[in-house]
PDB file of C-alpha atoms in Angstrom:
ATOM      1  CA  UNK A  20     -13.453-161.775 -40.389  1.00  0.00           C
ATOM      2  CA  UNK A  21     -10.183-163.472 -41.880  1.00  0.00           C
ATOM      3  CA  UNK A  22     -10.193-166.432 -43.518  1.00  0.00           C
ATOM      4  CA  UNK A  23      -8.311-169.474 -41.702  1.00  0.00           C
ATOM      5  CA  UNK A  24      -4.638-169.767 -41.750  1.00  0.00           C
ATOM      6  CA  UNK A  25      -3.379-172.832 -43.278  1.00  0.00           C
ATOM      7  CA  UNK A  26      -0.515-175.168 -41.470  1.00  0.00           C
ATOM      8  CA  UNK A  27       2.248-173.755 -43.572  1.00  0.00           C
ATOM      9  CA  UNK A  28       1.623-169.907 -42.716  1.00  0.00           C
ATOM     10  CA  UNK A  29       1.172-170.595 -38.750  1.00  0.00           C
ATOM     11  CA  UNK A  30       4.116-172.401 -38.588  1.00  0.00           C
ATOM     12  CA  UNK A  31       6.292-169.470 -40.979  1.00  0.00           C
ATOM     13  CA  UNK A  32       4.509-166.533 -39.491  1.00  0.00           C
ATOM     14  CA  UNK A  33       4.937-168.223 -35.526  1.00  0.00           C
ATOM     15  CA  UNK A  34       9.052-167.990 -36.236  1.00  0.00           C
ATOM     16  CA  UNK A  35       8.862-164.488 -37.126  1.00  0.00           C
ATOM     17  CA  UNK A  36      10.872-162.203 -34.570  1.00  0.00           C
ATOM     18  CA  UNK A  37       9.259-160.122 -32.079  1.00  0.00           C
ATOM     19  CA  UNK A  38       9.139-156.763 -34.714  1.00  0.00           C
ATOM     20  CA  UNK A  39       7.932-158.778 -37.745  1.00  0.00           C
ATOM     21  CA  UNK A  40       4.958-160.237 -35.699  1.00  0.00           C
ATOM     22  CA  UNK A  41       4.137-156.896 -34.186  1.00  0.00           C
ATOM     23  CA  UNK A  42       3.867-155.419 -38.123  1.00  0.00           C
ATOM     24  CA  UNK A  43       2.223-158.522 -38.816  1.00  0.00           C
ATOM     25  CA  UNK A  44      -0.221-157.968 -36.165  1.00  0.00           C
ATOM     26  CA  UNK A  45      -1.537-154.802 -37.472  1.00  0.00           C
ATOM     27  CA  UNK A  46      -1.648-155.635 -41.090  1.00  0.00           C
ATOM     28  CA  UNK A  47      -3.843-158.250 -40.117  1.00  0.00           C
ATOM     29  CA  UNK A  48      -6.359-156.341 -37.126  1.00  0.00           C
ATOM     30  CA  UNK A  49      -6.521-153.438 -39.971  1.00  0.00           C
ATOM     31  CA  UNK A  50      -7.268-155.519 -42.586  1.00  0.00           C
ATOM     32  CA  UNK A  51      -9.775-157.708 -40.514  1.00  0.00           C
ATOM     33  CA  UNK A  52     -10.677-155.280 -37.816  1.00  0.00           C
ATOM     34  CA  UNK A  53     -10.722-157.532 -34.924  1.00  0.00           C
ATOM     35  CA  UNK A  54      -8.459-158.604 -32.232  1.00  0.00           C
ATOM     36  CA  UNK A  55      -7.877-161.503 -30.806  1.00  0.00           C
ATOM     37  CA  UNK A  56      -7.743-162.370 -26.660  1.00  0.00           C
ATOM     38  CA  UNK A  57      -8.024-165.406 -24.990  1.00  0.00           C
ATOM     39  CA  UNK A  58     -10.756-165.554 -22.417  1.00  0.00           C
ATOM     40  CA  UNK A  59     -11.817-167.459 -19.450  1.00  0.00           C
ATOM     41  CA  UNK A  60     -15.013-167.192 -17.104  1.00  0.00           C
ATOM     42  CA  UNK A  61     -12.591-164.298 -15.111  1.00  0.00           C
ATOM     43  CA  UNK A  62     -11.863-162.479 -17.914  1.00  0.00           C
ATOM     44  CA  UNK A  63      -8.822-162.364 -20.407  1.00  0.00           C
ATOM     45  CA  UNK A  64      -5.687-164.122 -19.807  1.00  0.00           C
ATOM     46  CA  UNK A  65      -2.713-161.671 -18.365  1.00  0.00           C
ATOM     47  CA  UNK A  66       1.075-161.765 -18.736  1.00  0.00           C
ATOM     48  CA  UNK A  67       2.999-160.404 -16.019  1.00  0.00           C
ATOM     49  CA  UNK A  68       6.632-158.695 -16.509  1.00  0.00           C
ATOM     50  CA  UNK A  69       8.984-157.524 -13.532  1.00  0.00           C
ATOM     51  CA  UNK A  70       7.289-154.040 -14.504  1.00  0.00           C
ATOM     52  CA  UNK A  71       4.296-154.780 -15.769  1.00  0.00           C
ATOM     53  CA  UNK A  72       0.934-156.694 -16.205  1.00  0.00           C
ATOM     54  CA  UNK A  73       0.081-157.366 -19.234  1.00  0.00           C
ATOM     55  CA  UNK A  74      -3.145-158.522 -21.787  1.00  0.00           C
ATOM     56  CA  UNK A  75      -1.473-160.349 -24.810  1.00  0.00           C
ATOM     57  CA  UNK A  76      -3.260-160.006 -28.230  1.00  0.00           C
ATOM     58  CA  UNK A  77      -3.179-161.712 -30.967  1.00  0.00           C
ATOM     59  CA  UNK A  78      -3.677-161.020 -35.211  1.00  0.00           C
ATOM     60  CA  UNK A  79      -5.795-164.580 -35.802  1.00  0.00           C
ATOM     61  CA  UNK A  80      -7.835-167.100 -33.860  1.00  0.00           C
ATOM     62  CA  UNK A  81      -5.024-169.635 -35.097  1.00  0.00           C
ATOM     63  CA  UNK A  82      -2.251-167.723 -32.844  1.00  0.00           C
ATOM     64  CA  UNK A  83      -4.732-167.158 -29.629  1.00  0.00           C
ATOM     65  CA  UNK A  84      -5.596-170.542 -29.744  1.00  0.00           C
ATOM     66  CA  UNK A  85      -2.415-172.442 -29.880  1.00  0.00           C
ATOM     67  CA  UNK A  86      -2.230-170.578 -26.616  1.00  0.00           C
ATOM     68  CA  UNK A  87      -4.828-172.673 -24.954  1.00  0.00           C
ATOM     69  CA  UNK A  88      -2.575-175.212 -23.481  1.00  0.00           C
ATOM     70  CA  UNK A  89      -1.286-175.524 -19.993  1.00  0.00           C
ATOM     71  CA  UNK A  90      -2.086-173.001 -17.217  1.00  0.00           C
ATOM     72  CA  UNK A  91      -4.702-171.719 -19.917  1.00  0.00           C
ATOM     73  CA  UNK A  92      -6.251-174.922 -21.442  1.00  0.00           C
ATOM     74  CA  UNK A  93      -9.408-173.944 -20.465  1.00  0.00           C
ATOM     75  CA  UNK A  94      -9.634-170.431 -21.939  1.00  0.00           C
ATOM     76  CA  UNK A  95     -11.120-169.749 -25.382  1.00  0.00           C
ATOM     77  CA  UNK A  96     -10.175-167.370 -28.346  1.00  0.00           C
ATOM     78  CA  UNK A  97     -12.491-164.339 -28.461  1.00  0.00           C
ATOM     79  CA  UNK A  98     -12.202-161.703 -31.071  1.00  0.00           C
ATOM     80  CA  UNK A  99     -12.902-158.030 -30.490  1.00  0.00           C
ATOM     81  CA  UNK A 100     -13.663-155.639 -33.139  1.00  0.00           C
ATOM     82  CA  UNK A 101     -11.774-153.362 -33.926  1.00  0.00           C
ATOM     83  CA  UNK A 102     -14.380-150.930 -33.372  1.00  0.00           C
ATOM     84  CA  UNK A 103     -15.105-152.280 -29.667  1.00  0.00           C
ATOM     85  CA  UNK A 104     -11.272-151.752 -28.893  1.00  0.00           C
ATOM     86  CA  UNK A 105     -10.764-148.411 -29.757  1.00  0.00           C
ATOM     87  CA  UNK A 106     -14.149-147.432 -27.467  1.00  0.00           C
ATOM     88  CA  UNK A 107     -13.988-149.305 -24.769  1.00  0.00           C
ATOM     89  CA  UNK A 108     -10.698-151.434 -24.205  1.00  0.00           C
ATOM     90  CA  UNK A 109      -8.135-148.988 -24.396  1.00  0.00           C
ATOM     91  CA  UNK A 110      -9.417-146.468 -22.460  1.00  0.00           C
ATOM     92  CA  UNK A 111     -10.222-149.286 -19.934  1.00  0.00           C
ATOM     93  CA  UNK A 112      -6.654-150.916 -20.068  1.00  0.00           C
ATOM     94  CA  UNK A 113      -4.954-147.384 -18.957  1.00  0.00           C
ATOM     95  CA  UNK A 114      -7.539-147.092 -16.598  1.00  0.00           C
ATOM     96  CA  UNK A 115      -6.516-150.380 -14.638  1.00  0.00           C
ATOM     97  CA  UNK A 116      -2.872-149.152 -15.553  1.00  0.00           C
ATOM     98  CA  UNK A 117      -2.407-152.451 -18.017  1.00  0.00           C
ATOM     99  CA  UNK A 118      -0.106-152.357 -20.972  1.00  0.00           C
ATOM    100  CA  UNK A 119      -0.596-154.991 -24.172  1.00  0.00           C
ATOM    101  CA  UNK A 120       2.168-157.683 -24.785  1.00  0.00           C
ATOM    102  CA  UNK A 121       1.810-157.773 -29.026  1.00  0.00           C
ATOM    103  CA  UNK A 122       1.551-161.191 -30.382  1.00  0.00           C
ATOM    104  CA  UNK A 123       3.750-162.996 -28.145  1.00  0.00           C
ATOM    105  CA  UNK A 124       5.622-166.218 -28.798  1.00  0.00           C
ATOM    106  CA  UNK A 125       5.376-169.423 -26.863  1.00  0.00           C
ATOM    107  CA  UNK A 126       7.996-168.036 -24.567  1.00  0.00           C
ATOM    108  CA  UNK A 127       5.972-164.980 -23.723  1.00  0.00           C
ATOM    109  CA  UNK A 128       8.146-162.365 -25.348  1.00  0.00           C
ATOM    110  CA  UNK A 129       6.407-159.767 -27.540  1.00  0.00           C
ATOM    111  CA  UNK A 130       6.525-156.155 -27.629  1.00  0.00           C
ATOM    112  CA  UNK A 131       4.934-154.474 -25.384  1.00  0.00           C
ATOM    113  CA  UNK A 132       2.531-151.109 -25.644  1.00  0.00           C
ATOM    114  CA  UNK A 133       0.856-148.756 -23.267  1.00  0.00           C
ATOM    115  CA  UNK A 134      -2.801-148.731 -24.083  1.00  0.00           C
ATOM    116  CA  UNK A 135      -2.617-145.386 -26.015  1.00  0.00           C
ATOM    117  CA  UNK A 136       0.804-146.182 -27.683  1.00  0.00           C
ATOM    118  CA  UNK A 137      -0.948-149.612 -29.427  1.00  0.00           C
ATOM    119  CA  UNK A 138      -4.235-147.321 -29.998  1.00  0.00           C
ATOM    120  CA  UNK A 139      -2.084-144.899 -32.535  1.00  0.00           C
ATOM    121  CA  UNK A 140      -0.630-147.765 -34.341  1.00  0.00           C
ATOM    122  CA  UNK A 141      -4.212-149.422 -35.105  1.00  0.00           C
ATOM    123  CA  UNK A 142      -5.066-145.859 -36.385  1.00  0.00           C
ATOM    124  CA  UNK A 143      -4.682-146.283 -40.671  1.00  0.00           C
ATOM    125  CA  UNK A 144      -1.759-143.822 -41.464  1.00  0.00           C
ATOM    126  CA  UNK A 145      -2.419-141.336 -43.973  1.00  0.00           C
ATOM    127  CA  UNK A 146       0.135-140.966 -46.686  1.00  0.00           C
ATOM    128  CA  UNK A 147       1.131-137.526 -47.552  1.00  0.00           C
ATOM    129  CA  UNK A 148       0.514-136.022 -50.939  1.00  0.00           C
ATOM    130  CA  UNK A 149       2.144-132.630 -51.514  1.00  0.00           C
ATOM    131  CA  UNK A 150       0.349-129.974 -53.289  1.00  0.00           C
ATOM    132  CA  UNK A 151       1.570-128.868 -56.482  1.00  0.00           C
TER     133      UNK A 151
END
């Protein structure tokens, strides 16, 4: 579990462009190993594109949450482990043929991942050490 964010960093980290927020995202859920949704008595809040529908995630509670407002006031932050994703959602987002929006802004933009795509980039990357 992370520590909280202070003022300073959400405000810094929320002007970020869409790329730095993505790399900040998995820093932070491989460093932490959770992931953040925002949830409701349906199920997780969805983002549709022209293309696509779409479950946003998020790196910390502080991010998820300042998504509460509006149309989604009444939803709360929920993390899933890391663990829990890799077992069960992914495989269950391709399965209802749903892609994940990665930490988007207030406007909705973020990048966006097929299930298996955003399933390889939680995976820790190995760094290559030649033999000698």
């Amino acid at each position: 579990m992370s520590a909280p964010l202070e003022q300073q960093q959400i405000q810094t980290i929320q002007q970020y462009n869409a790329q730095k927020r993505y790399e900040y995202l998995i820093k932070e859920v491989l460093q932490n190993k959770e992931i953040w949704l925002l949830v409701d008595e349906h199920g997780c809040v969805m983002l549709n594109t022209d293309e696509e529908d779409c479950v946003p995630v998020w790196p910390n509670k502080e991010f998820a949450q300042a998504w509460a407002t509006d149309e989604w006031s009444h939803c709360q932050p929920e993390p899933i482990s890391l663990e829990k994703w890799r077992n069960r959602w992914t495989h269950g987002l391709e399965d209802d043929e749903l892609s994940i929006v990665v930490f988007p802004d207030q406007n909705s933009e973020g990048l966006i991942f097929f299930p298996d795509e955003f399933d390889f980039e939680l995976r820790p990357k190995k760094k290559f050490v030649p033999k000698r």
